[in-house]
Amino acid sequence: MANTTEKRTKLSERAADRLYEMILDEGRYTPGSKLPNELELSQALAVSRTTLREAISFLVAQGVLEIRRGKGTFVAAELPETGLDLSALAGLRTRSRARDLFEMRLIFEPATVALACQRASEEELRQIRGKAERMARIAAEGGDWPLADQEFHWAIIKASHNEYMRRLYPIINSAVNKIMQLSSNRSQMQEIAVSDNRLILEFLLKRDEAGARHAMSIHMRHLINSLPE
């Protein structure tokens, strides 16, 4: 089962990388443009629809694509400046590097969610709530919850309206994806993420900066403590 999951993850990452090249390097899809339908795009990438959906979710979490309900999938109007070098992050699979990564998130994500409490529009709060509910639903159905979880955190980052945080997050996001996909503690991390996201969302919707900051700090410490020794 683990080998099947890892194989599927690699396929979706390669599909995401290829789609990113088509957008950035080849200019097939320009910023703000709509992507072809799912059938056409899966054929162009020579992958299944399931793999395509995972690749799109990955790029949504990176801020490269946007899903507009009822309209389709679009290339973001402003693409992240940092490219997606998926292979360069392989070393972050080690336990010590994984701990370093979550410690870095512990430094800046509590501050980010506090800013989101101040600056998020009502529409952005609705989107964040929708991302949290979608993540919980996917987790309950046994789907690829780590990517949905990253979309939740990315929505919070965007709602902070801090350009430097927006540019920093995609740099570490693909590393987070690798760790979550390959971790031996996926089930424990899933329980942590679903429970903690609910608490983070509760404070965020109340615009309680102190509460949201504390909830995010607890979430990161929970993840750090769940890493194998």
Coordinates of C-alpha atoms in Angstrom, one line a residue:
M1 CA 0.0 0.0 0.0
A2 CA 2.8 2.4 0.9
N3 CA 4.6 1.7 -2.4
T4 CA 1.4 2.4 -4.3
T5 CA 0.9 5.7 -2.5
E6 CA 4.5 6.7 -3.1
K7 CA 4.3 5.8 -6.8
R8 CA 1.1 7.8 -7.2
T9 CA 2.7 10.7 -5.4
K10 CA 5.7 10.7 -7.8
L11 CA 3.4 10.6 -10.8
S12 CA 1.3 13.5 -9.6
E13 CA 4.5 15.5 -8.8
R14 CA 5.9 14.8 -12.2
A15 CA 2.6 15.9 -13.8
A16 CA 2.6 19.1 -11.7
D17 CA 6.2 19.8 -12.7
R18 CA 5.3 19.2 -16.4
L19 CA 2.2 21.4 -16.2
Y20 CA 4.3 24.1 -14.5
E21 CA 6.8 24.0 -17.3
M22 CA 4.0 24.3 -19.8
I23 CA 2.8 27.5 -18.0
L24 CA 6.1 29.2 -17.2
D25 CA 8.7 27.9 -19.7
E26 CA 6.6 27.2 -22.8
G27 CA 3.9 29.9 -22.3
R28 CA 1.1 27.6 -23.4
Y29 CA -1.2 28.9 -20.6
T30 CA -0.7 32.5 -19.7
P31 CA -1.4 34.1 -16.3
G32 CA -5.1 34.5 -15.8
S33 CA -6.1 32.1 -18.6
K34 CA -8.3 29.1 -18.2
L35 CA -6.9 25.6 -18.4
P36 CA -8.5 23.0 -20.8
N37 CA -11.0 20.6 -19.4
E38 CA -10.0 17.6 -17.4
L39 CA -10.2 15.1 -20.2
E40 CA -8.1 17.1 -22.6
L41 CA -5.5 18.1 -20.0
S42 CA -5.1 14.5 -18.7
Q43 CA -4.5 13.3 -22.3
A44 CA -2.0 16.1 -22.9
L45 CA -0.1 15.1 -19.8
A46 CA -0.6 11.3 -20.4
V47 CA -1.9 10.7 -16.9
S48 CA -5.1 9.6 -15.3
R49 CA -7.8 12.0 -14.1
T50 CA -7.0 11.1 -10.5
T51 CA -3.3 11.9 -11.0
L52 CA -4.2 15.2 -12.8
R53 CA -6.5 16.2 -9.9
E54 CA -3.6 15.6 -7.4
A55 CA -1.2 17.6 -9.7
I56 CA -3.7 20.5 -9.9
S57 CA -4.2 20.4 -6.1
F58 CA -0.5 20.6 -5.7
L59 CA -0.2 23.7 -8.0
V60 CA -3.2 25.3 -6.3
A61 CA -1.3 24.9 -3.0
Q62 CA 1.7 26.6 -4.6
G63 CA -0.3 29.6 -5.8
V64 CA 0.2 28.7 -9.4
L65 CA -3.4 27.7 -10.2
E66 CA -6.7 28.8 -8.9
I67 CA -10.0 26.8 -8.9
R68 CA -13.0 29.1 -9.5
R69 CA -16.2 27.4 -8.4
G70 CA -18.5 26.8 -11.4
K71 CA -16.0 28.2 -13.9
G72 CA -13.0 25.9 -13.9
T73 CA -9.2 26.0 -13.2
F74 CA -7.2 29.1 -14.1
V75 CA -3.6 30.1 -14.1
A76 CA -3.0 32.6 -11.3
A77 CA -2.8 36.2 -12.4
E78 CA 0.4 36.6 -10.6
L79 CA 2.7 33.6 -10.6
P80 CA 5.1 32.9 -7.7
E81 CA 8.6 34.1 -8.6
T82 CA 10.3 31.0 -7.3
G83 CA 10.2 28.0 -9.5
L84 CA 9.2 24.5 -8.4
D85 CA 12.4 22.5 -8.1
L86 CA 10.8 19.3 -6.7
S87 CA 13.9 17.1 -6.9
A88 CA 16.1 19.6 -5.0
L89 CA 14.0 19.0 -1.9
A90 CA 14.6 15.3 -1.6
G91 CA 17.0 15.8 1.4
L92 CA 14.1 17.2 3.4
R93 CA 12.8 13.7 3.9
T94 CA 15.2 13.1 6.7
R95 CA 13.9 13.4 10.2
S96 CA 16.2 16.2 11.3
R97 CA 15.4 18.2 8.2
A98 CA 11.7 17.6 8.6
R99 CA 11.9 19.0 12.2
D100 CA 13.8 22.0 10.9
L101 CA 11.1 22.6 8.3
F102 CA 8.2 22.6 10.9
E103 CA 10.2 24.7 13.2
M104 CA 10.5 27.3 10.5
R105 CA 6.7 27.1 10.0
L106 CA 6.4 27.6 13.8
I107 CA 8.3 30.9 13.5
F108 CA 6.2 32.5 10.7
E109 CA 2.7 30.9 10.4
P110 CA 1.4 32.0 13.8
A111 CA 2.2 35.6 12.9
T112 CA 0.6 35.0 9.5
V113 CA -2.7 33.8 10.8
A114 CA -2.7 36.8 13.2
L115 CA -2.4 39.1 10.2
A116 CA -5.1 37.2 8.5
C117 CA -7.4 38.0 11.5
Q118 CA -6.8 41.7 10.9
R119 CA -6.8 41.8 7.1
A120 CA -8.9 39.0 5.6
S121 CA -12.1 40.0 3.8
E122 CA -15.3 38.3 4.6
E123 CA -15.1 36.4 1.3
E124 CA -11.5 35.3 2.1
L125 CA -12.8 34.0 5.5
R126 CA -15.5 32.0 3.7
Q127 CA -12.9 30.5 1.4
I128 CA -10.7 29.5 4.3
R129 CA -13.7 27.9 6.0
G130 CA -14.5 26.0 2.8
K131 CA -10.9 24.8 2.5
A132 CA -11.0 23.5 6.1
E133 CA -14.3 21.7 5.5
R134 CA -13.0 20.2 2.3
M135 CA -9.8 19.0 3.9
A136 CA -11.8 17.3 6.7
R137 CA -14.1 15.7 4.2
I138 CA -11.2 14.3 2.1
A139 CA -9.5 13.0 5.2
A140 CA -12.7 11.2 6.3
E141 CA -13.0 9.7 2.8
G142 CA -9.4 8.4 2.8
G143 CA -8.3 10.8 0.1
D144 CA -5.2 12.9 -0.4
W145 CA -5.7 15.1 2.6
P146 CA -2.1 16.6 2.8
L147 CA -2.7 18.6 -0.4
A148 CA -6.1 19.8 0.8
D149 CA -4.4 20.8 4.1
Q150 CA -1.8 22.8 2.3
E151 CA -4.6 24.6 0.4
F152 CA -6.1 25.6 3.7
H153 CA -2.8 27.0 4.9
W154 CA -2.2 28.7 1.6
A155 CA -5.6 30.4 1.9
I156 CA -4.6 31.8 5.3
I157 CA -1.2 33.0 3.8
K158 CA -3.0 34.8 1.0
A159 CA -5.5 36.4 3.5
S160 CA -2.5 37.9 5.5
H161 CA -1.9 40.2 2.5
N162 CA 1.8 40.1 3.1
E163 CA 3.7 39.8 -0.1
Y164 CA 6.9 38.3 1.4
M165 CA 5.0 35.6 3.2
R166 CA 3.1 34.8 0.0
R167 CA 6.5 34.4 -1.8
L168 CA 8.1 32.4 1.1
Y169 CA 5.3 29.8 1.4
P170 CA 5.6 28.2 -2.1
I171 CA 9.4 27.6 -1.4
I172 CA 8.7 25.3 1.5
N173 CA 5.3 23.9 0.5
S174 CA 6.6 21.2 -1.9
A175 CA 8.9 20.1 0.9
V176 CA 5.9 19.8 3.3
N177 CA 4.1 17.8 0.7
K178 CA 7.0 15.3 0.4
I179 CA 7.2 14.9 4.2
M180 CA 3.4 14.4 4.6
Q181 CA 3.2 12.0 1.7
L182 CA 6.1 9.8 2.9
S183 CA 5.7 10.0 6.6
S184 CA 5.2 6.8 8.6
N185 CA 2.9 8.8 10.9
R186 CA 0.4 9.8 8.3
S187 CA -2.6 8.7 10.3
Q188 CA -1.5 10.6 13.4
M189 CA -0.7 13.7 11.4
Q190 CA -4.2 13.5 9.8
E191 CA -5.9 13.4 13.2
I192 CA -3.7 16.4 14.3
A193 CA -4.4 18.4 11.2
V194 CA -8.2 17.9 11.2
S195 CA -8.5 18.7 14.9
D196 CA -6.1 21.6 14.9
N197 CA -7.5 23.2 11.7
R198 CA -10.9 23.3 13.3
L199 CA -9.5 25.2 16.3
I200 CA -7.5 27.6 14.0
L201 CA -10.6 28.3 11.9
E202 CA -12.7 28.9 15.0
F203 CA -10.4 31.7 16.2
L204 CA -9.8 33.1 12.7
L205 CA -13.6 33.5 12.1
K206 CA -13.8 35.4 15.3
R207 CA -10.8 37.5 14.3
D208 CA -9.2 36.6 17.6
E209 CA -5.6 37.3 16.8
A210 CA -4.2 36.0 20.1
G211 CA -6.3 32.8 20.0
A212 CA -5.4 32.1 16.3
R213 CA -1.7 32.7 16.9
H214 CA -1.8 30.3 19.8
A215 CA -3.8 27.7 17.9
M216 CA -1.3 27.8 15.0
S217 CA 1.6 27.5 17.4
I218 CA 0.1 24.5 19.1
H219 CA -0.6 22.9 15.7
M220 CA 3.1 23.2 14.6
R221 CA 4.3 21.8 17.9
H222 CA 1.9 18.9 17.6
L223 CA 3.4 18.2 14.1
I224 CA 6.9 18.4 15.4
N225 CA 6.1 16.1 18.3
S226 CA 4.6 13.6 15.9
L227 CA 7.8 13.2 13.9
P228 CA 9.6 9.9 14.5
E229 CA 12.6 10.1 16.9

